[in-house]
Coordinates of C-alpha atoms in Angstrom, one line a residue:
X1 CA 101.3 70.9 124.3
X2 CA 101.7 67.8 121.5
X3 CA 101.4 69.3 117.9
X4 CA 98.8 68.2 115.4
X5 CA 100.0 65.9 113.0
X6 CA 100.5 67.0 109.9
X7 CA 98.0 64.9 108.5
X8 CA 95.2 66.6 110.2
X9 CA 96.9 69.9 109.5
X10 CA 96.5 68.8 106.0
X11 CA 92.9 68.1 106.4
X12 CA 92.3 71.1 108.9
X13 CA 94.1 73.5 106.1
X14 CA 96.4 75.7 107.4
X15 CA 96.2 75.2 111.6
X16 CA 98.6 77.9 112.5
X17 CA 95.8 80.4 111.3
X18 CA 92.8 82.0 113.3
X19 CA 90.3 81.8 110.3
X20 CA 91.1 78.8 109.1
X21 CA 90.8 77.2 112.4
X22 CA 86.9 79.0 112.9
X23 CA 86.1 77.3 109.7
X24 CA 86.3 73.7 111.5
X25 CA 83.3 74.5 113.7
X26 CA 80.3 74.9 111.1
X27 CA 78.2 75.3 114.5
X28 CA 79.4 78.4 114.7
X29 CA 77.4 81.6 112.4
X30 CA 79.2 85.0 111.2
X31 CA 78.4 86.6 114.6
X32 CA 79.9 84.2 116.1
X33 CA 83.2 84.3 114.1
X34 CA 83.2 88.1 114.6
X35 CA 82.5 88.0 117.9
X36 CA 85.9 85.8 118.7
X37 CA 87.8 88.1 116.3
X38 CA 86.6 91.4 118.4
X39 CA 87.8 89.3 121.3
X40 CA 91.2 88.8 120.0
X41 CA 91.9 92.1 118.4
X42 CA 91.3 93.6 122.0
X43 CA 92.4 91.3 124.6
X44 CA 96.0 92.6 124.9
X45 CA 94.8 95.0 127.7
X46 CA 94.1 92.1 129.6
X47 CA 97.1 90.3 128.8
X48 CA 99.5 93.3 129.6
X49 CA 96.9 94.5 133.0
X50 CA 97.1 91.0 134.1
X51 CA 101.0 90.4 133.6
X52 CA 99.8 86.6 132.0
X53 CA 99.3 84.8 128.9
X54 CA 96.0 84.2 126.9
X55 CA 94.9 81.3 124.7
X56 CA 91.7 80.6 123.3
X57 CA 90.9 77.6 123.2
X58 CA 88.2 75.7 121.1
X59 CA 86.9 72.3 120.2
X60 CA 87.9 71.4 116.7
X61 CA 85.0 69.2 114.3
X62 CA 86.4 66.2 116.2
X63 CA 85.9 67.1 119.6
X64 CA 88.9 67.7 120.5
X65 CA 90.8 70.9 122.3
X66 CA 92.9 73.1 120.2
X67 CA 94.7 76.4 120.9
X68 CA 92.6 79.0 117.9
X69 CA 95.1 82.0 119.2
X70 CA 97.5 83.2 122.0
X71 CA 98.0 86.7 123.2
X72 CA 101.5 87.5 124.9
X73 CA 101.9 90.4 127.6
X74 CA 104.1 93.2 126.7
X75 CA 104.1 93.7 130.6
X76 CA 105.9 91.1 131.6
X77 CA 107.8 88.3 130.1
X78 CA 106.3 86.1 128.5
X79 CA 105.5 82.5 129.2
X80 CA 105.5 81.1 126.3
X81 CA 108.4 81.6 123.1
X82 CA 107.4 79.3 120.5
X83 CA 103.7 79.9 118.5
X84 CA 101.4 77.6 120.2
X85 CA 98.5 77.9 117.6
X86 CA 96.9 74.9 116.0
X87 CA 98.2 73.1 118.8
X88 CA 96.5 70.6 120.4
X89 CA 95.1 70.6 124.2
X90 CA 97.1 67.3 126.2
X91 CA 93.9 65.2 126.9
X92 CA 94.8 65.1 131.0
X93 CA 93.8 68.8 130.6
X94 CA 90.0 67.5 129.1
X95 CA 87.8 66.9 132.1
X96 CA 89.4 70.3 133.2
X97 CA 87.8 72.1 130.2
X98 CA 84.8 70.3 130.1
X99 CA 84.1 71.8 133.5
X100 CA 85.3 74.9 132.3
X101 CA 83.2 75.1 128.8
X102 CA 80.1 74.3 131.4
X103 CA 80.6 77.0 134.0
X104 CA 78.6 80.5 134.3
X105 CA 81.0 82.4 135.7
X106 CA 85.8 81.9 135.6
X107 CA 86.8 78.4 136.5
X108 CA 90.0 78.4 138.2
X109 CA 92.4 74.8 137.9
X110 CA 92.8 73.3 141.1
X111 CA 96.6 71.9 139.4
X112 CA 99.4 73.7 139.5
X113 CA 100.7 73.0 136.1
X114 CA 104.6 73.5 134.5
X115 CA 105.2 75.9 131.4
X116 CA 108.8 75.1 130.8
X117 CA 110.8 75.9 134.3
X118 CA 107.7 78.1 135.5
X119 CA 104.8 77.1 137.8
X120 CA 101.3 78.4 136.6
X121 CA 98.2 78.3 137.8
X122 CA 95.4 78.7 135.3
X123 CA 91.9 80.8 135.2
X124 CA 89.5 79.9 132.3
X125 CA 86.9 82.1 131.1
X126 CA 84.0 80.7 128.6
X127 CA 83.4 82.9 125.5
X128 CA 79.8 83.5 125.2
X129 CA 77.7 85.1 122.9
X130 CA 74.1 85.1 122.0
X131 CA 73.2 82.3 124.4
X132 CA 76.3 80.2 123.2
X133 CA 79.7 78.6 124.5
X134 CA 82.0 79.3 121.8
X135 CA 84.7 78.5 123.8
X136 CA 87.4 79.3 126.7
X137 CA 90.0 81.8 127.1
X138 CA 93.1 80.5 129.4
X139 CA 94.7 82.9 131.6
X140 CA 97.9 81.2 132.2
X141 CA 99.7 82.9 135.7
X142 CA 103.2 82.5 136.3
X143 CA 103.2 82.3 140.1
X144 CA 106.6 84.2 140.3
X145 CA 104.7 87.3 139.2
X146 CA 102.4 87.4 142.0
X147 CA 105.2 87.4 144.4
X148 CA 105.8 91.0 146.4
X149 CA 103.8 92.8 144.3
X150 CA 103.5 96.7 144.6
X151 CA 100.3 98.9 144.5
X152 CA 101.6 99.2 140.3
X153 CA 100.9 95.4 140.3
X154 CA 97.4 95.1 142.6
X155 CA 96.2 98.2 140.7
X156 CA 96.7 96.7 137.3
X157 CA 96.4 92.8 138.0
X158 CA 92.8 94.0 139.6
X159 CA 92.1 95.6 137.1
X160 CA 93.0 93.0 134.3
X161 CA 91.0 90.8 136.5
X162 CA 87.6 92.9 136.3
X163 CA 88.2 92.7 132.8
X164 CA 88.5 89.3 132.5
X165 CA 85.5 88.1 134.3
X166 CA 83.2 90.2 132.1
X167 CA 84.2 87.9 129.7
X168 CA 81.4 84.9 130.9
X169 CA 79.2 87.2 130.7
X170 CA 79.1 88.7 127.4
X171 CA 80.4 92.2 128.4
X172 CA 83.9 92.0 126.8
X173 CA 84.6 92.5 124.1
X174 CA 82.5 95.5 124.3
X175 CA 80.2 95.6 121.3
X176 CA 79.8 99.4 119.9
X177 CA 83.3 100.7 120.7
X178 CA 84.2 103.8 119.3
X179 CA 88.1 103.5 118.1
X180 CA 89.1 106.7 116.0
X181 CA 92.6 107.4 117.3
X182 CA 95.3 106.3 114.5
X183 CA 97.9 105.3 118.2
X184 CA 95.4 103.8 120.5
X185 CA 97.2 103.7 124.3
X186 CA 98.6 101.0 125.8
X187 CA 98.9 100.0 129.4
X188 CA 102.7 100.3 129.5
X189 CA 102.1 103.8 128.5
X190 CA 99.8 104.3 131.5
X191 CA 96.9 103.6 133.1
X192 CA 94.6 105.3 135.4
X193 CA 91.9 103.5 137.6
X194 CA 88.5 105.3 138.1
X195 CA 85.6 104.7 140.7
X196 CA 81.7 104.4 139.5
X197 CA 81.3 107.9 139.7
X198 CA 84.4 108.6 137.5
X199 CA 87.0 109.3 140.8
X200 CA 90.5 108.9 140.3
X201 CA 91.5 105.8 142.6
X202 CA 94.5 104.9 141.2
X203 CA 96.8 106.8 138.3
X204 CA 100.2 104.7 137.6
X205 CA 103.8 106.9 137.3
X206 CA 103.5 106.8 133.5
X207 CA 99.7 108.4 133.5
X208 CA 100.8 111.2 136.3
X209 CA 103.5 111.8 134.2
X210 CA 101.3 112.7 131.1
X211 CA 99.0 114.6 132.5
X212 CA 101.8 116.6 133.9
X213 CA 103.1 117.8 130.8
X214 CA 99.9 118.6 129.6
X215 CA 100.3 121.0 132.2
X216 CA 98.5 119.5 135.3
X217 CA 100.1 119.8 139.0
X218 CA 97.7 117.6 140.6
X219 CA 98.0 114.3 142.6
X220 CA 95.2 113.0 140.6
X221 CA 94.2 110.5 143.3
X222 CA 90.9 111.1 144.7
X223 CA 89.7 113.8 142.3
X224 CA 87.3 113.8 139.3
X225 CA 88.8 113.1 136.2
X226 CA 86.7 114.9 134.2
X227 CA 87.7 118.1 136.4
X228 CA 91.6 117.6 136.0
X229 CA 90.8 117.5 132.1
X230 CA 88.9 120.2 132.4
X231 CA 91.2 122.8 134.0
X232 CA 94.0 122.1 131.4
X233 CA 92.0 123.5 129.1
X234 CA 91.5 127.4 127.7
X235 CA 88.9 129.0 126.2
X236 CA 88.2 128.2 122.6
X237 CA 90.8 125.1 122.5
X238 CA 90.1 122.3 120.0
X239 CA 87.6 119.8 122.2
X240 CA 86.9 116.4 120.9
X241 CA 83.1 115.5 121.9
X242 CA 84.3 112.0 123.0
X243 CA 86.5 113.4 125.8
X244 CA 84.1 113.6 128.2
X245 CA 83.1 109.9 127.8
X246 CA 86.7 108.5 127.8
X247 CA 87.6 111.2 131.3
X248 CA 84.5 110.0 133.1
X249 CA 85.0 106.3 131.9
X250 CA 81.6 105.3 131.1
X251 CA 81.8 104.0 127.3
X252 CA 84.5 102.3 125.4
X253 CA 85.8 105.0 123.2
X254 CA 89.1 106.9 122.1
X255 CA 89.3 110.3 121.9
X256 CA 92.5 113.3 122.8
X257 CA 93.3 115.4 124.9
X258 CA 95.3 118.6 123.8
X259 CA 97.4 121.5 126.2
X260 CA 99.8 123.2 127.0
X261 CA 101.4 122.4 123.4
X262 CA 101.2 118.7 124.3
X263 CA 99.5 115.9 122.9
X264 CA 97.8 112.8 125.3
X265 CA 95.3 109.9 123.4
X266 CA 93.2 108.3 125.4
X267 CA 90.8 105.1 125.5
X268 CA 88.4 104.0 128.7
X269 CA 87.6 100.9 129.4
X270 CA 84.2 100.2 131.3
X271 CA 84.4 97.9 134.4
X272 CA 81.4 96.2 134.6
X273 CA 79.9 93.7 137.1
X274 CA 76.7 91.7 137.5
X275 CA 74.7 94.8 137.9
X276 CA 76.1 97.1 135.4
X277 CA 79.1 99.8 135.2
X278 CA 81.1 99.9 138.7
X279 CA 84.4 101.6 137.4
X280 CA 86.4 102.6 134.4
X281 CA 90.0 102.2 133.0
X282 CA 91.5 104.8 131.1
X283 CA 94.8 104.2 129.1
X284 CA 97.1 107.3 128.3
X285 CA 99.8 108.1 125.8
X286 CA 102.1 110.8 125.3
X287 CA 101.8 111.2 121.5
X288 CA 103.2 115.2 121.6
X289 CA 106.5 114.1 119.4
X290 CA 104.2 111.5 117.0
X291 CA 101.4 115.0 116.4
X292 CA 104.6 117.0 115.5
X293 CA 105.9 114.8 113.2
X294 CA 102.4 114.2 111.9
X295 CA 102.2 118.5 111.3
X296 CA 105.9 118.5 109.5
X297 CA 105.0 115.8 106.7
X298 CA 101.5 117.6 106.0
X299 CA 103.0 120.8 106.3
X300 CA 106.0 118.9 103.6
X301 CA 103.5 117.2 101.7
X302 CA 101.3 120.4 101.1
X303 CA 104.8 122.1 100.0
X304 CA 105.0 119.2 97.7
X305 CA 101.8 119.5 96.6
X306 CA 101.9 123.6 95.9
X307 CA 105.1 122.9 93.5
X308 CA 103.7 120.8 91.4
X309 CA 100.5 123.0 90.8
X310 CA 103.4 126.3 90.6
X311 CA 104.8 124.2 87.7
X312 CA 101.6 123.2 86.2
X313 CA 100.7 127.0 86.2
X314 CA 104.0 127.9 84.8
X315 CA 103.8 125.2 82.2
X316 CA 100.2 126.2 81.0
X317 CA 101.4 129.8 80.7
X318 CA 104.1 128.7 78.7
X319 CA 101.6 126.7 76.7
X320 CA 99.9 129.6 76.3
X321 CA 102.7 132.4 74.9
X322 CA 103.4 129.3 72.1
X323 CA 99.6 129.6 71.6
X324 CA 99.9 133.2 71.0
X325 CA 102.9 133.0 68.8
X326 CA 101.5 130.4 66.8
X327 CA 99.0 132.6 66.0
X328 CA 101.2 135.8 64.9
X329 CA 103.1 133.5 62.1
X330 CA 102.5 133.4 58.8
X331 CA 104.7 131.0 58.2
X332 CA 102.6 127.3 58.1
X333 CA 105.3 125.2 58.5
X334 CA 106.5 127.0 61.7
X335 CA 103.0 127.6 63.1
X336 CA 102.4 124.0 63.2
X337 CA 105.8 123.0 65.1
X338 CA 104.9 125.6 67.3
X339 CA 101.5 123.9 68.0
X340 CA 103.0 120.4 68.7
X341 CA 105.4 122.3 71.1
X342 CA 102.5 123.4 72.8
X343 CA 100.9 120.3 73.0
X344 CA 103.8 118.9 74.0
X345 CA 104.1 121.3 77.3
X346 CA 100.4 121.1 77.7
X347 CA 101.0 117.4 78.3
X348 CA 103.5 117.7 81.2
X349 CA 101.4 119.6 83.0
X350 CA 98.9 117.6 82.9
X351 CA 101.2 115.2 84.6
X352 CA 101.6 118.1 87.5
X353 CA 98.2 118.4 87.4
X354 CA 98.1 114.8 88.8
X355 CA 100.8 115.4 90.9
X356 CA 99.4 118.4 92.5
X357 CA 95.9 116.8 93.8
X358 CA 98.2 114.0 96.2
X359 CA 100.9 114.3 98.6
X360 CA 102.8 111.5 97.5
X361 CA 105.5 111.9 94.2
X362 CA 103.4 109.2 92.6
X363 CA 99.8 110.1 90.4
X364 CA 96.7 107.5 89.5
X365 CA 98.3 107.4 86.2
X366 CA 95.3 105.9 84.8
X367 CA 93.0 109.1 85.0
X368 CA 95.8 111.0 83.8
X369 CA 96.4 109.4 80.8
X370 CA 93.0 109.2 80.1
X371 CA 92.4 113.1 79.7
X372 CA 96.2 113.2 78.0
X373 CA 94.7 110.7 75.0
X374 CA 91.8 112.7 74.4
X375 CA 93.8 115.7 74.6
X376 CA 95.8 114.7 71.9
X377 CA 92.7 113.5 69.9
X378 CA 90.9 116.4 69.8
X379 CA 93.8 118.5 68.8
X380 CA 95.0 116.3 65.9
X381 CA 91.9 115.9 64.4
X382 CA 90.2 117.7 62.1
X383 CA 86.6 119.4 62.6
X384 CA 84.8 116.8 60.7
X385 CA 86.6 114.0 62.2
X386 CA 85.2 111.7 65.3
X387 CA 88.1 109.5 66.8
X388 CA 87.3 107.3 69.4
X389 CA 89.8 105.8 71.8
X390 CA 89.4 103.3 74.4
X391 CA 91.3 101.4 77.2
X392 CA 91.8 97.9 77.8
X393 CA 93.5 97.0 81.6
X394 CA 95.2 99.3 84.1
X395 CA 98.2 101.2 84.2
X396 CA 98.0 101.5 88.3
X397 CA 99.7 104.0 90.5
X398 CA 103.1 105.9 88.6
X399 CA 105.5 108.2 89.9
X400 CA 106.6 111.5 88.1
X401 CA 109.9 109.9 87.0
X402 CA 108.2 107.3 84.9
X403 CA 104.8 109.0 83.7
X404 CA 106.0 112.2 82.2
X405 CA 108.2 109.8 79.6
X406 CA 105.4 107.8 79.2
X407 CA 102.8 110.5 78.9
X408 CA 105.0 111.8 76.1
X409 CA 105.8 108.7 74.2
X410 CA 101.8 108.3 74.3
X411 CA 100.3 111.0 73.5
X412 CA 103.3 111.2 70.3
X413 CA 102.0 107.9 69.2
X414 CA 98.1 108.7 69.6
X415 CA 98.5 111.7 67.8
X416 CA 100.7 110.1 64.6
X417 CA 97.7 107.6 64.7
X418 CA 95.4 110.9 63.7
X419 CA 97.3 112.7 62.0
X420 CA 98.9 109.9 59.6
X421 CA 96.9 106.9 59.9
X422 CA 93.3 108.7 59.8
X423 CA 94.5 111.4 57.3
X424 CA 91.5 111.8 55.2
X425 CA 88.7 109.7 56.9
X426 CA 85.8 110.7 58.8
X427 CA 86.0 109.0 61.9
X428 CA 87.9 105.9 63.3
X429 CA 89.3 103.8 66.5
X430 CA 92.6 103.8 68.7
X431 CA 92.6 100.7 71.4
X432 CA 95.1 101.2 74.0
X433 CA 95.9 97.9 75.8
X434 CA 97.9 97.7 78.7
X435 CA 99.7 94.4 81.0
X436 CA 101.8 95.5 83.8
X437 CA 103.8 93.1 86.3
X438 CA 105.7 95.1 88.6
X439 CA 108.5 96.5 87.2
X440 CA 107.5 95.5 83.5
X441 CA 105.4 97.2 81.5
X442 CA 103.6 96.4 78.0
X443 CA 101.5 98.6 75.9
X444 CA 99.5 98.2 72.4
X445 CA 98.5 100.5 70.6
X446 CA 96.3 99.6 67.6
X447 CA 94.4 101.4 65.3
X448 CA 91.6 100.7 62.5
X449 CA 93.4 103.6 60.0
X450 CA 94.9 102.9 57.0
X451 CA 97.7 100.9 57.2
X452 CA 101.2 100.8 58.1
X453 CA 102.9 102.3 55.5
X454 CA 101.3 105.5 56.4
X455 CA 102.1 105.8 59.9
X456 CA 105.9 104.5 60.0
X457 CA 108.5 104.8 58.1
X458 CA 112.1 102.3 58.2
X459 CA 110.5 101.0 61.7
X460 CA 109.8 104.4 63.2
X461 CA 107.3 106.4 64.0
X462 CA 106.9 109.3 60.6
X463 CA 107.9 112.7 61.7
X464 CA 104.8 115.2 61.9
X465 CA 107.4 117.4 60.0
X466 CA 110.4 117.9 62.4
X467 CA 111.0 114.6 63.2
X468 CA 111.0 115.3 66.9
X469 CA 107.9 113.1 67.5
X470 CA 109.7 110.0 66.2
X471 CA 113.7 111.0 68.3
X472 CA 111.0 111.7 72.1
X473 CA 109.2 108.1 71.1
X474 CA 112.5 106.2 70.7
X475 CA 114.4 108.0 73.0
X476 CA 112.6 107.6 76.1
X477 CA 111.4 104.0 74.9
X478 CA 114.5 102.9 74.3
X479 CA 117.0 105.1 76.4
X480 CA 114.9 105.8 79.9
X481 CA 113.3 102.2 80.1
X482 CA 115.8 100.3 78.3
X483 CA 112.5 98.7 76.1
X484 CA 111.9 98.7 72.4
X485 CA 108.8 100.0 69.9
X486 CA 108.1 97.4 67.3
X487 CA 105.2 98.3 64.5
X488 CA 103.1 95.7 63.3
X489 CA 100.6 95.5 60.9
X490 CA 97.1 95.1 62.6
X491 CA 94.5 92.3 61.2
X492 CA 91.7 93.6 60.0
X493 CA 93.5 96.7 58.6
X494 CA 95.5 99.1 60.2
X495 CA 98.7 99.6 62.7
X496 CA 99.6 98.1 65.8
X497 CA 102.4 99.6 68.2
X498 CA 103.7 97.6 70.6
X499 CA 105.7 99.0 73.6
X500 CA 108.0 96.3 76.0
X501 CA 109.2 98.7 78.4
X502 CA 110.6 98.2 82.3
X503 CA 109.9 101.4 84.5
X504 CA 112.1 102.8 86.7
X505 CA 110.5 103.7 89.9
X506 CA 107.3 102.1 89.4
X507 CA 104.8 101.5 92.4
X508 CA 102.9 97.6 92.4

């Protein structure tokens, strides 16, 4: 194949992709572009079934032949080693596919052609939909493969073929599949070959091999396999309501088959002719080892889950006892250290809280944060008061190691803003704005109170008596993400705190 220039790949835009390439043919509409993607998300079965190499091949805004995508069998090796999309067709080859784009049914080359050292003979199959040649797909047979084949080979190279052919005629790819299974089968995992009436007529070692350790002792050919599937199972065993669709091969769906404390998925295939369905292909996989993985990680992740909520429980108890012995004081000045204690607790487990409702060590840190703020509004102010607070950007997706610090840091900051810089006034504004790239992270916090001298003191946020508020603000600022705080006065009246800060463990 000669390569496009690169001028035309400059006025094409970028050759080497599928889309891009669709978009030189405004002929074609949005069911047509889907159509060709269906066709090439799904036409590795025929690749692998047929041992050969697929291109599809379409006619650019210029006329000319160019290769849109290539599919590779995993079968068998492959033909071709370099990326042959965006290339363009050599124009010997254009009477050929002329013929070809023209033609109801496969067009098969009457030239042997060369594909480095190897002789192939190629099939071409138009691409229709709604009426419409969209374009060809190029099976490209390396003659050495069809050289003393076994009944594996005829089995599977037949049945690549029935696939193929339904191309022309608009009956692949199939147009309502039903694909649910997470690891769809594939034929090197094995393939089974039914009649009309859904018969076994050919099951390949890898497909006997599965069914055996689901617990089956039968030969498989010549029996219904529907019944096979059917005696593996017990009375009140999990039943998917596709399974009887994909063991009697009359719809293109995927479904699983569970027994004897083994695991097969499944997909059928419909063979279709001129006259409707005339056979099935089922593909199986053994996916025992890939389900008991599957159980240990929920199984870990649910463990996960349950310690964070244990801690948040423990945590709110222990907010709770500080709760109750704030209460039994007399003494003012301890009461109210005891009360930021508690809302210092009550803010980590919120952050368990967040935790608890994932399986993953990471928490939407936005939603958290959100409830933390107003949290520690509505405890700082006073019964008169009405503080509003509001966000500005997106804090994203946070691990525990970095949001508790933060969550801390915060909710200090929010509630000197309250307590300091509202002290007095009736109502009032906190703006929370947030920039994060990657790693980095920058926060301002601003608010419309009464100025700066009231809410720091030599740089720092003022104590709310203890002094601990302003040590857990520069601590973790400055020691856990190596950042700094710097106070500002804000225009218009007020404070502004700005945070430069890079997580630790932080998730894009």
């Amino acid at each position: 194949m000669t390569r496009v220039s690169s001028c035309a790949l400059r006025m094409m835009g970028c050759m080497a992709d599928f889309s891009h390439i669709l978009t030189t043919r405004p002929d074609f509409d949005d069911e047509d572009r889907e159509w060709l993607h269906h066709l090439v998300a799904d036409w590795q079965v025929i690749a692998d079934l047929s041992f050969a190499d697929l291109l599809l091949i379409l006619q650019n805004g210029d006329g000319k032949y160019i290769i849109a995508e290539q599919c590779r069998p995993s079968t068998v090796m492959s033909l071709r080693t370099d990326d042959v999309v965006g290339d363009e067709v050599p124009a010997d080859m254009t009477g050929e596919l002329d013929a070809a784009m023209c033609s109801e049914t496969v067009f098969r080359s009457t030239v042997l052609r060369k594909v480095g050292n190897s002789t192939v003979c190629n099939v071409y199959a138009p691409v229709r939909h709604n009426g419409k040649t969209l374009g060809l797909v190029v099976r490209e047979t390396n003659m050495a493969t069809r050289e003393s084949n076994g009944r594996y080979e005829s089995e599977s190279i037949g049945a690549g073929k029935q696939l193929y052919e339904m191309i022309p005629r608009g009956q692949f790819p199939y147009r309502n599949p039903i694909m649910n299974q997470r690891h769809n089968a594939r034929v090197s995992d094995g393939f089974i070959v039914l009649t009309v009436d859904g018969i076994v007529r050919y099951a390949s070692p890898n497909a006997i091999s599965c069914f055996r350790r689901l617990g089956s002792v039968s030969t498989m050919q010549g029996e219904y396999l529907s019944e096979i599937g059917t005696r593996l199972l017990h009375e009140n065993d999990p039943v998917l309501e596709t399974l009887p669709l994909v063991l009697s091969g009359k719809a293109a769906v995927d479904s699983e088959l569970d027994a004897n404390k083994s695991a097969v998925s499944m997909r059928s295939l419909p063979l279709m002719d001129t006259n409707g369905r005339c056979g099935g292909i089922v593909l199986c996989r053994d996916v025992t080892e890939l389900r008991r993985r599957e159980k240990e990680l929920q199984t870990k992740d649910a463990t996960i889950s349950e310690i964070h909520h244990r801690v948040k429980n423990n945590l709110q108890a222990v907010s709770a006892l500080l709760r109750l012995q704030a209460r039994k004081t007399k003494s003012e000045e301890v009461k109210k250290e005891l009360k930021e204690a508690q809302r210092r607790v009550q803010t980590i487990a919120m952050v368990h809280e967040g935790l608890s409702q994932t399986a993953d060590e990471i928490v939407d840190y936005d939603k958290v944060i959100s409830s933390l703020l107003k949290m520690a509004v509505d405890l700082a102010t006073m019964r008169d008061q009405h503080i509003n607070i509001d966000f500005i950007g997106k804090f994203g997706m946070m691990p525990a190691q970095d949001a508790t610090p933060l969550s801390l840091v915060l909710t200090e900051l929010i509630t000197n803003s309250v307590e300091h810089g509202f002290e007095g006034r009736k109502d009032g504004r906190i703006t929370i704005s947030v920039g994060r790239g990657g790693n980095n992270l920058n926060v301002v916090v601003e608010d419309d109170g009464t100025g700066l001298a009231n809410e720091e003191h030599d740089g720092m946020a003022r104590s709310s008596g203890s002094g601990l508020g302003t040590q857990i603000i520069n601590t973790f600022v400055t020691n856990d993400f190596g950042g700094t705080v710097r106070w500002e006065p804000r225009h218009g009246g007020g404070t502004r705190v700005v945070l430069d800060m890079k997580l630790r463990a932080a998730q894009d």
